[in-house]
Each structure stands twice: as structure tokens, then as C-alpha cells.
């Protein structure tokens, strides 16, 4: 019974995720209206057949902006996850290989240190120094993904180091680096996929929050968080400006979370029992 | 560095008091919302207009003071004599004035305040206001003689600024947290990050305040400002930050919306020393590429007066030069082609935080794109803007409202951030500083406006409107903003 | 144990040193002159210099770093450039809003999550369970600032049950202050409550399937009794760990929510100070936050090591 429900939830999640990913891809070749052309005479129109989600305070088509905004969100979150994996996983593998040693201690304390900084404060500081841009949002989010992946990789890898096949590889004279690559990494790959999907959805929310406070992608590139920020004063007489971008964030994150949960249960049957 | 309306203005002294007379309830409290919180409470050592917004005229007073219409009225000086050569001002002070800590305000305090402002180590943000003072002498406790090094037609105007208020040596040390002035309200409490409370000064030397107390609540977020007014958390909001909400307040019988003027010329500031903007043809093209009305409608929801030069439209010497830079994208393209930029070019557009700049910037970017100019927008904080644009002059275009009154003189300084260098303009300004004849001054001011308009120094957009929302039965809040102030001394609740 | 403690203490001090260096260096490279910000565009060069001298900005970088660190060791966090009041007092004042807000939000999260998680675990697979799980999925996915905006629209602007934001101060009565913190606390707790509910549920299900609970049930206890008597207590360990992690998040994570409700808390202080280039305040507040988290980690590590001696060897 739970399994059936589970896959239904995952299918729904996959549907939502694909919907937004395809909207983002489609926006490269087609949007109903240009998001760069302003039409101030037609500002703040309610949703209609011509403008499905209405128009914003500059007369831009909100549906088109959400399509292009999906691109910004997904790109930022994806690259941030990539940064986290590329730097975090090797650190985690190295720490596990030298577990208990000085390197391990240094990596773990470094992790704690990064975790100790409030993420938004780091973003504010990066922005104050280099100015706001999508790139700086990626860096700010990516920095926090590094310890997440490092910690997770280390935890999983340490238990793998005691397995028989690793021991026999050591006996046959393989070095720690080679063992990490050949035997440990493939076995933590599943976990990485699951964690990656979680961090991806965390990244979408983080990007929205950063651009909401003005630290993300700059105009005229649309971003969901900035759409929310700009429409905030108009919420009382033009709620559609706020509702649609908010729903876009909500549904994308929901979809990704459902997919992530489903993946975890699929890849790690042990957990299927309890975690929905 | 220019005219003054002194002649007319001084005679209309205290015109604001004439509006009284209807039945009104004495007493009561008022809560006024403001967008910006003062960093500290010393108006004489910071540029922050937020300090004057709370304290000017309410707590601190100068020798002269601004009236609601921008006129210069007597303040702590009840009257004054000016010598024939315009070099000596003898101020006769109001008598029986005490500071809020009980000490007497006399000529010594005036000398102390002016000398402190112009001292070597002074931290006064408008030190230039005092630059022409050669000496300040105490004649007797009620008389001060100020000697200038050269005639300055603006001197009485300068003395009305918040940066020139009279402070006391006894209380100067803690002025930043405990301001002690002579005004109709005394400072009572400051919850940092939230509000400042003033209470009525029972021993005020002049017409006492009608309110018992006034609270200033600082709400930087426009949405929060809307909600606070709607929820009646504040009785008035001065300088309301979101013009898009005004129709809702206008439709609501609980509120009055005041739309007045400010001294803020909002301009598309252009780096005249940076190619391609060093080419007048390119600047002219820029001027014709911009649709002012679309910017006023899109960024300010219709509030604002189009300007064609750097001068306030409500000023008697204003010349309407908007026709000089009428919206004509075809002409703009032709001019660009003539200047050798038929395919356009790319430049930077650096925007400070206010919404007129952020929204206006997006609209201007779209308008410029239509004629082939691509802009890279970067939204900056004030500190970044000051560093990069104002000091570093590292920008192509920026949008900014110049809020100082009568500041066309900035165009005479070739080192000013937009780097306009015109011998003709500088000549006119030099002549103006010497001129005393009102007709001559008028003529020179108009000439100055025309020169910068013809040179297309900057893109002239609109005069910023002063937008306030006030409870329907609250009377006396200033409609216009001749200086940054929330003068509550004549405000009262109508029954 | 002593050796382990000493070793951890050493790495703690090193961490703090590194943190102070990183913070100072990061803020040192932030462009923007505090004096220019305060004096504005008409300021003259000599005035700017006089102010920089007053603020101690003309001293060398090294001497400023050392006087900052030396001051902190003695509990002196310097004096704000803009407000000219001691940073310590400012932080204390702001903490009286951020800390209660975080506690309030945490309390709300626990109040919702415990019953919801327990119910869902007990009625596992039921309609109720799916509803709880569905709602928590939504709760995790909703951006909290958006949720906050919608609440302001409904409760402050339309219904006028709450004021839209601001903080009256604790002096004006406890309940008034709590009322002002209610909407922000709800907005802040939504996501935490959802996470906590899920952790509670899965942790309970895990323990319910463990041997000692099975034994208890074999002895004739009903599911409900087994849950109350045995499973709940054992399920608390992961739950408490999450609560601990959430608390530090709530203290610093309220920045955006504090902005939506214009609460004068720590988060807004950071925002404001960095835009005013009140660098000493930014440095000190960030250092205090980092210090708090590092200390909590240290305490947690020691506690674990005390309980489980095997950990001592693994660091």
C-alpha cells in the first residue's frame, strides 16, 4: 500500500519538476511575449486570455516572466549543487581516507566553521564586496553545499572503509586515493543523487530568498524572488503579481522534494519502511 | 549658489500661522511614519536627511527657519540688520529662550554653534554653508555679529538649514544620543530600530506646540508602510515610498493624500568625461531616446512633474525646456548614426536603492534598447553608489534625485561626478555669485538652465513629488518639502 | 576524557581565531567608506578626514584587528560608527527581540509537530497520515517570506487583527510584545514545524519496529501504550538533535522575516549596518553568531563523547 502511494507522489513530483524544467527550456526559444519589452499602457492587467497570468507594473507578461524566471532559478540551484559536489565530495573522501588524522580534523573543523556562518550573512557580505549578481548568488549558495556534501560523503565512506572488499583492496596494495575512487565513490553515488536532489530544491528556495532581498540576478533578467519583492507593495490591489511567482516557487520545490523522497526510497530500500 | 526669495519671503514671515482659526482640539498624540531612521541625533554632523526629518524645527532651531512654502522666516533671530556692503549680518536674538536642559540660549551659543560648524576638525556635512563666514562676534547676550569674507546672497537661506541649528556647549557631548535644543518639542526616547518619541516643551519661548507628544516610527519597507497606514498604526506617513498605493488611500475616507513638491530633480546622470558620452551628439540622442511620461507613469505611477533642465518647476525662475529633449526615438537613432554609433553601444547603468531609480532604470534600459543602446544594470546600495559612482566616477549612466535646494551650481564644478566642464556655464555662475540685482540674477539663472539643457549634460526626467498620507482629521502636516523636515509645531487634531 | 577535552578545546580556540580572521578580512575588503556614507555627497575632504580620525579608521589594518580582538576578549565589542553607542548594548537590545522570537517560533513548531507527528505515526497509512504528510510537504516548500506577506495581507490589512509589524517593546506589556511577535513567529515556524513533524513521525516508526518495542507489544501492550511507554522516549534523540540545529538557524534565519515585519532584531541590525558600512557592528555581530554556533557544537561534541566513549578516539 505505502509503495503505491509513494510512487504516485513521486510521479506527481516528477510531473511538476518536468513542467518547470521544460518551461525553462522552452523559454530559450519561445515565450508568449518578450520579457524585455515594456508596455506601460497595459500595466497591471488581470489574468485574461491574452495574458494568462496578467501583466506586471511595467506591462510585462507574467506568464512569460515565470518561464524565464524558471531558467534563472534552475540554473543557479544546479550550478550551486555542482559546486558543492565537486568540492565537497573529494573533501569528504579525503577525510574518510585519513579518518582520525590531522587532515580529517582540519576538514571537519573547516566544515563546522562554514556551517557556523549564517548563510544569508555570507550572501550579504559577498554582495557588498562584489555587487549583486546571479553569479554571486551561486557562490553564496554553493559555499554552503560544500560542507553538506563533505559531511555526508565522509560519514558514508567511513563505514565503507571497514567492508571486506575495501580491506582486500588494501591488502592488494592499492593506495587510499585509488580505493576512494574505485570502491568508495561508486558506493556513495546513490546517496549523492538523493542529497543532490534535496540540495537542488534547497537551492531554489535560497535563490528566491536572495533575489527577494535584492542579492540575486539583476534586471532585466526576471527572477521569481525579485518578482515577489517588486510586487509586494501591490499585493493589496493586484494580488496576481504576488500569487503566481509564489506558486511557481512552491510547486517547483514541492515537485523536487517529492522526487527526492521517491528517489531515496527507491535507491535505499532500507528507508522505505518509515520515511515517506 | 544662487538666488534667494528673501525679499518676498521675509515679509511673509510666519504665514503658516495664519491658517489657524478653525475649531481644534488641543493636545493629543500623533504617530508619524518615516522611511528612514536617523543614524544618530546630531543634525550638525551628518548628511542623513532622516535626522532633520525628526528634529528640524521640532527640537532644534536655527537663526532662520524654512516655512512650509520654502520661504525663509525668522527663527531664534527675531530680526537682523545687513550692512550696506552685504558683509556684516547683525542678528537680534529672541529673548528668554532656554535649551531643554534649562540653560539659557544666548549669543555665546550662537557663536559656539557657528564656530563649531566651520572649525578645522568640524564633521559638518554641509561645511560649505559656512565657508564665507570670516568671524562671529558676540555683541551682547542678545546680539550676534557675523562678518562674511565676501557678500553671499544666500546667507540667510544657508542659516535655515538643519546643519546650521543652534546647539549648546553644555550638552554637545551627548548630542548624538540625547539632543538638547530650543524647539517646541523635547526629545524623550529612542527605541533604536523602531521609534523616537518627542514630548511637548511646556516652556517653549514661542507659540507652543498643540500636540502633547509625537512619535516617529521608522518603517523602511514600503509594504510594511502600506500596512501600517491601513492598520492605523501611524497617523501620518511623510514621504510615502510607494506611489502605487496612493489611489487606495485616496479612495478611503479615513485618509487624506497630500501631493506636494520637493527640491529633488531626478536625472539620468551621465558621465560626460567617459566615451561615448563625451560626444554631445550621443548625449542628445540619449535625451531624445527617453520617454519622460512613460517613466513618470511606470516608476512613479503618474506622480512627478517633467523637467527639461536642472531646476525646480515651482521656482519663479524656472524655464520649461522639456521641448528641447522631446521623445523621438527616430531622431535619437539618426543622431547615434551621425556620431558613429549606428549599431549602438553598451554602457553601465548603476542604480541606487530608491524605487524611482530602480524602476526608472528598468524603463530607461528598455527605452535605450529600442534605439540600440544596451545597458548593464547593477543595483547598488548607497555606500557602493557613493564609492563607485560619486567618488570613483566609474559609471556610464546612473539615476539620482538631487534633493538640495537650488543646486544648479554643481554644474560649475568640473570635478563633480558627472564631470561637465563648460567655461561658458562656469562664467555664468561666477557672474551670478557677484550679482545682487534680482532681475539680473533671474536672467543669469535662466541662462544657466538653458546652457545645460542645450548641452544635454544629463537626461532630465522629473521633479520628485512629495507624497504624504495623513489621517483625515489631522491638520497642519506640510504638503511640500522645501527642506527635509516634518515640522509638527503647528499640527493639531480637528474635532 | 581530559585529553580529548583539551584537544577539542585547542581546536575550538583555533576555529575561533580563524573565524575572527576570516570575518575581519572579509569585511575589510568590502568597498565603501563609512565616513562618506555618513556625511553624504556634499561633504568636504577635510570633514571626511576629521570623521575618519574620530572613528579610528586612519589606523593600520593590523592594529585595528588586534584592538578588535583584544576588546572582544574583554567583552568589549567596540562602538558603532553610526549610532555611537557600544555594540554590546545594541546587540543585547536586539537579542531581546531575536531570542524571544526564535523561542516563540520553536515553541510553536514543537506544539504543532509533536501531536501531528505522533498521530501520523500511530495512524500510519491512514488518511490522516497522508494529510499530515501532504501538509508538511507544502510547509517545507513554501518560501517563508511569501507566506509572511500573505499573512500580513490577511491578518493585518484585511482583518486588522494584528498590526502589520514593528515592535512596541517589552516595557509596554508582555502580551502586547508577544502579539507583535506572533505573525513573525508563525511565519518562521512553518518550515521548522513541517520538518520536525516528519522527523518525529519517522523516528517513532523506526523505534516502533525495534526489538524492545516489539517485545513490549508481545507482552500485550497496545500500539498506543507501546508508543507512549517506550518508543516516544527513544525517538526523542534525533528529534532533540534537530531541535538543537533549528534553534541556531532560527536566531540567524529570521533576517528576512524581521525585514518583512520590520522587527528591530539582530538580523535587521546586520542588514542595516552593512548598508551603512557600520563595519564594526557587522564584524562583532557576525562574530557573536559564529561564536554561539561553535560553542554549541563544542558542547554537543563533549556531551556525546561523555555518553559514548568510543567517539573520543574518533575525534
Coordinates of C-alpha atoms in Angstrom, one line a residue, chain B residues 38-351:
Chain B
X38 CA 18.3 58.7 11.8
X39 CA 21.8 57.1 12.4
X40 CA 22.2 59.4 15.4
X41 CA 20.6 62.7 16.6
X42 CA 23.1 65.4 15.7
X43 CA 21.9 67.3 12.6
X44 CA 25.1 69.2 12.6
X45 CA 27.4 66.3 11.9
X46 CA 25.7 64.0 9.3
X47 CA 24.2 64.3 5.9
X48 CA 21.4 62.0 6.8
X49 CA 18.1 63.8 6.0
X50 CA 16.5 61.4 8.4
X51 CA 17.9 63.4 11.3
X52 CA 16.3 66.6 10.1
X53 CA 13.1 64.7 9.3
X54 CA 12.7 64.1 13.0
X55 CA 14.4 67.0 14.7
X56 CA 14.3 70.0 12.4
X57 CA 12.2 72.8 13.9
X58 CA 10.7 70.3 16.4
X59 CA 13.7 70.0 18.7
X60 CA 16.4 72.1 17.1
X61 CA 16.1 75.7 15.7
X62 CA 18.4 77.9 13.7
X63 CA 18.7 81.6 13.4
X64 CA 16.3 81.4 10.5
X65 CA 13.9 78.7 9.5
X66 CA 12.2 77.3 6.4
X67 CA 8.5 77.9 6.1
X68 CA 6.2 75.3 4.5
X69 CA 6.4 77.2 1.2
X70 CA 10.2 77.3 1.2
X71 CA 10.3 80.9 2.4
X72 CA 12.9 82.0 4.9
X73 CA 11.5 83.1 8.2
X74 CA 12.9 84.4 11.5
X75 CA 13.9 81.6 13.9
X76 CA 15.9 82.2 17.0
X77 CA 16.9 85.5 15.5
X78 CA 13.8 87.7 15.6
X79 CA 15.3 90.1 13.1
X80 CA 18.6 91.3 11.7
X81 CA 20.4 94.1 10.0
X82 CA 22.6 93.7 6.9
X83 CA 25.3 96.2 6.2
X84 CA 25.5 98.2 3.0
X85 CA 28.3 96.1 1.6
X86 CA 26.5 92.9 2.5
X87 CA 29.4 91.7 4.6
X88 CA 28.0 92.1 8.1
X89 CA 24.9 90.5 9.5
X90 CA 23.8 91.6 12.9
X91 CA 21.3 89.1 14.4
X92 CA 18.9 90.2 17.2
X93 CA 18.0 87.1 19.2
X94 CA 14.7 86.1 20.7
X95 CA 14.9 86.7 24.4
X96 CA 14.0 84.3 27.2
X97 CA 14.9 81.3 25.2
X98 CA 16.2 78.3 27.1
X99 CA 17.5 74.9 26.0
X100 CA 15.6 71.8 27.1
X101 CA 18.1 71.2 29.9
X102 CA 17.3 74.6 31.4
X103 CA 20.4 76.5 30.3
X104 CA 19.9 79.9 28.5
X105 CA 20.3 80.3 24.8
X106 CA 22.2 83.4 24.1
X107 CA 24.8 84.9 21.7
X108 CA 27.5 82.7 23.1
X109 CA 25.7 79.6 22.0
X110 CA 25.2 81.0 18.5
X111 CA 28.9 81.8 18.3
X112 CA 29.7 78.3 19.6
X113 CA 27.5 76.6 17.1
X114 CA 28.7 78.5 14.0
X115 CA 32.4 78.3 15.0
X116 CA 32.0 74.6 15.7
X117 CA 30.5 74.0 12.2
X118 CA 33.3 75.8 10.4
X119 CA 36.2 74.6 12.6
X120 CA 39.1 72.7 11.2
X121 CA 38.0 69.4 12.7
X122 CA 34.3 70.0 12.0
X123 CA 32.3 67.0 11.0
X124 CA 29.6 69.1 9.4
X125 CA 28.3 67.5 6.2
X126 CA 27.5 70.9 4.7
X127 CA 30.6 72.8 5.7
X128 CA 30.3 74.9 2.5
X129 CA 27.3 76.7 4.0
X130 CA 29.7 78.3 6.5
X131 CA 32.6 78.9 4.1
X132 CA 32.1 82.6 3.7
X133 CA 32.0 83.4 7.4
X134 CA 35.1 85.3 8.4
X135 CA 34.2 85.8 12.1
X136 CA 31.4 85.5 14.6
X137 CA 31.3 88.1 17.4
X138 CA 29.2 88.4 20.5
X139 CA 28.0 92.0 20.8
X140 CA 25.8 91.4 23.9
X141 CA 23.9 88.3 25.1
X142 CA 21.0 89.1 22.7
X143 CA 23.1 90.3 19.7
X144 CA 25.5 88.4 17.4
X145 CA 27.5 90.0 14.6
X146 CA 28.5 87.7 11.7
X147 CA 31.1 89.0 9.3
X148 CA 31.5 87.5 5.9
X149 CA 34.6 87.4 3.8
X150 CA 32.6 88.2 0.7
X151 CA 29.0 89.0 0.0
X152 CA 26.7 86.0 -0.1
X153 CA 23.1 86.5 -1.2
X154 CA 22.3 83.0 0.2
X155 CA 23.5 83.6 3.7
X156 CA 20.1 83.8 5.5
X157 CA 19.0 80.8 3.4
X158 CA 22.1 78.9 4.5
X159 CA 21.4 79.6 8.1
X160 CA 18.0 78.0 7.9
X161 CA 19.4 74.6 7.0
X162 CA 19.3 71.8 9.6
X163 CA 23.0 71.7 9.6
X164 CA 23.1 75.3 11.0
X165 CA 20.9 74.9 14.0
X166 CA 22.0 76.3 17.3
X167 CA 23.4 73.9 19.9
X168 CA 24.8 74.4 23.4
X169 CA 28.3 73.7 24.6
X170 CA 26.8 72.2 27.8
X171 CA 25.0 69.4 26.0
X172 CA 27.2 68.9 22.9
X173 CA 29.0 65.9 24.2
X174 CA 25.9 63.6 24.2
X175 CA 24.1 65.3 21.4
X176 CA 24.1 62.1 19.3
X177 CA 22.0 60.2 21.7
X178 CA 20.4 63.0 23.7
X179 CA 19.7 66.0 21.6
X180 CA 19.1 69.2 23.6
X181 CA 17.7 72.1 21.5
X182 CA 15.4 75.0 21.9
X183 CA 12.3 73.8 20.0
X184 CA 8.7 73.3 20.8
X185 CA 9.3 69.6 21.5
X186 CA 11.8 67.9 23.7
X187 CA 13.5 64.6 22.9
X188 CA 12.2 61.9 25.1
X189 CA 13.0 58.4 24.0
X190 CA 14.6 56.4 21.2
X191 CA 14.0 52.7 20.7
X192 CA 16.7 52.1 18.1
X193 CA 15.5 50.3 15.1
X194 CA 11.9 51.3 15.8
X195 CA 10.8 54.7 17.0
X196 CA 11.7 58.1 18.5
X197 CA 9.3 59.9 20.9
X198 CA 9.2 63.7 21.4
X199 CA 7.1 65.5 24.1
X200 CA 5.7 69.0 24.2
X201 CA 8.1 71.6 25.6
X202 CA 6.0 73.4 28.2
X203 CA 8.5 76.2 28.5
X204 CA 8.7 77.0 24.8
X205 CA 9.6 80.6 24.0
X206 CA 7.2 81.0 21.1
X207 CA 3.8 79.7 20.1
X208 CA 3.6 76.3 22.0
X209 CA 3.0 73.0 20.2
X210 CA -0.6 71.8 20.1
X211 CA 0.2 68.2 20.5
X212 CA 1.2 66.6 23.8
X213 CA 3.6 64.2 22.2
X214 CA 4.8 63.0 18.8
X215 CA 6.2 59.6 17.9
X216 CA 8.2 58.9 14.8
X217 CA 8.0 55.3 13.7
X218 CA 10.6 54.1 11.2
X219 CA 9.3 51.7 8.6
X220 CA 11.8 51.3 5.7
X221 CA 9.8 48.6 3.8
X222 CA 7.1 50.1 1.5
X223 CA 4.8 47.2 2.0
X224 CA 5.1 47.5 5.8
X225 CA 4.4 51.2 5.4
X226 CA 1.2 50.5 3.5
X227 CA 0.1 48.0 6.1
X228 CA 1.0 50.4 8.9
X229 CA -1.1 53.2 7.5
X230 CA -4.0 50.9 6.6
X231 CA -3.9 49.4 10.1
X232 CA -3.8 52.9 11.5
X233 CA -0.6 52.1 13.4
X234 CA 0.6 55.6 12.2
X235 CA -1.5 58.8 11.9
X236 CA 0.6 60.2 9.0
X237 CA 3.3 59.0 6.7
X238 CA 5.7 61.6 5.4
X239 CA 7.4 60.9 2.2
X240 CA 5.3 57.8 1.5
X241 CA 7.5 55.5 -0.5
X242 CA 5.1 53.6 -2.7
X243 CA 3.1 55.9 -5.1
X244 CA 1.2 52.8 -6.4
X245 CA -0.8 52.7 -3.1
X246 CA -2.0 56.2 -3.2
X247 CA -5.2 55.6 -5.1
X248 CA -6.3 53.2 -2.4
X249 CA -5.7 55.9 0.3
X250 CA -7.5 58.5 -1.8
X251 CA -10.5 56.2 -2.1
X252 CA -10.5 55.7 1.7
X253 CA -12.4 58.4 3.7
X254 CA -10.1 57.8 6.6
X255 CA -7.1 59.4 4.9
X256 CA -6.0 62.4 3.0
X257 CA -3.3 62.2 0.4
X258 CA -1.0 65.2 0.1
X259 CA 0.9 65.7 -3.1
X260 CA 3.4 68.5 -2.9
X261 CA 6.7 69.4 -4.4
X262 CA 10.3 68.7 -3.3
X263 CA 13.6 70.1 -4.3
X264 CA 14.5 66.8 -5.9
X265 CA 15.5 67.0 -9.6
X266 CA 15.5 63.4 -10.8
X267 CA 18.0 63.0 -13.6
X268 CA 19.7 60.4 -15.7
X269 CA 23.1 61.4 -14.7
X270 CA 25.6 60.9 -17.5
X271 CA 29.4 60.6 -17.2
X272 CA 30.4 63.5 -19.5
X273 CA 34.0 62.5 -19.4
X274 CA 33.6 58.9 -20.4
X275 CA 33.3 57.9 -24.1
X276 CA 30.9 57.8 -25.8
X277 CA 29.1 60.3 -23.6
X278 CA 31.9 62.9 -24.1
X279 CA 30.3 63.3 -27.5
X280 CA 27.4 65.9 -27.3
X281 CA 25.6 64.1 -30.2
X282 CA 25.4 60.9 -28.1
X283 CA 24.0 62.8 -25.2
X284 CA 21.5 64.5 -27.4
X285 CA 20.5 61.1 -28.8
X286 CA 20.1 59.9 -25.2
X287 CA 17.8 62.8 -24.4
X288 CA 15.5 62.0 -27.4
X289 CA 15.5 58.3 -26.6
X290 CA 13.9 58.8 -23.2
X291 CA 10.1 59.0 -22.8
X292 CA 9.7 61.0 -19.6
X293 CA 6.0 60.5 -19.3
X294 CA 6.4 56.7 -19.5
X295 CA 9.0 56.9 -16.7
X296 CA 6.7 59.0 -14.6
X297 CA 3.8 56.7 -15.2
X298 CA 5.7 53.5 -14.8
X299 CA 8.1 54.3 -12.0
X300 CA 6.0 56.9 -10.1
X301 CA 2.5 55.9 -11.1
X302 CA 1.9 59.4 -12.5
X303 CA 3.3 61.5 -9.7
X304 CA 6.0 63.9 -10.7
X305 CA 6.5 66.9 -13.0
X306 CA 8.6 66.6 -16.2
X307 CA 11.6 68.8 -16.2
X308 CA 13.9 69.7 -19.1
X309 CA 16.8 71.2 -17.0
X310 CA 18.2 71.0 -13.5
X311 CA 15.8 73.4 -11.8
X312 CA 12.6 73.1 -9.7
X313 CA 9.5 73.8 -11.7
X314 CA 7.8 75.6 -8.8
X315 CA 10.7 78.2 -8.7
X316 CA 9.8 81.5 -10.3
X317 CA 12.9 81.5 -12.5
X318 CA 12.2 78.1 -13.9
X319 CA 12.3 77.8 -17.7
X320 CA 10.3 74.9 -19.3
X321 CA 12.9 73.3 -21.6
X322 CA 11.3 69.9 -21.9
X323 CA 10.6 70.5 -25.6
X324 CA 14.4 70.6 -26.1
X325 CA 14.6 66.9 -25.4
X326 CA 11.2 65.7 -26.7
X327 CA 10.8 61.9 -27.0
X328 CA 11.8 61.0 -30.6
X329 CA 13.5 57.6 -31.0
X330 CA 13.9 58.0 -34.7
X331 CA 15.8 61.2 -34.2
X332 CA 17.9 59.5 -31.5
X333 CA 18.9 56.7 -33.9
X334 CA 19.8 59.3 -36.5
X335 CA 21.9 61.2 -34.0
X336 CA 23.7 58.0 -32.9
X337 CA 24.4 57.1 -36.6
X338 CA 25.8 60.6 -37.1
X339 CA 28.1 60.2 -34.0
X340 CA 29.3 56.9 -35.5
X341 CA 27.3 54.5 -33.4
X342 CA 24.8 53.3 -36.0
X343 CA 24.9 49.9 -34.3
X344 CA 24.6 51.3 -30.8
X345 CA 26.9 50.6 -27.9
X346 CA 26.9 49.1 -24.4
X347 CA 27.2 51.0 -21.2
X348 CA 26.6 50.6 -17.5
X349 CA 23.5 51.8 -15.6
X350 CA 24.2 51.9 -11.9
X351 CA 21.1 52.3 -9.7

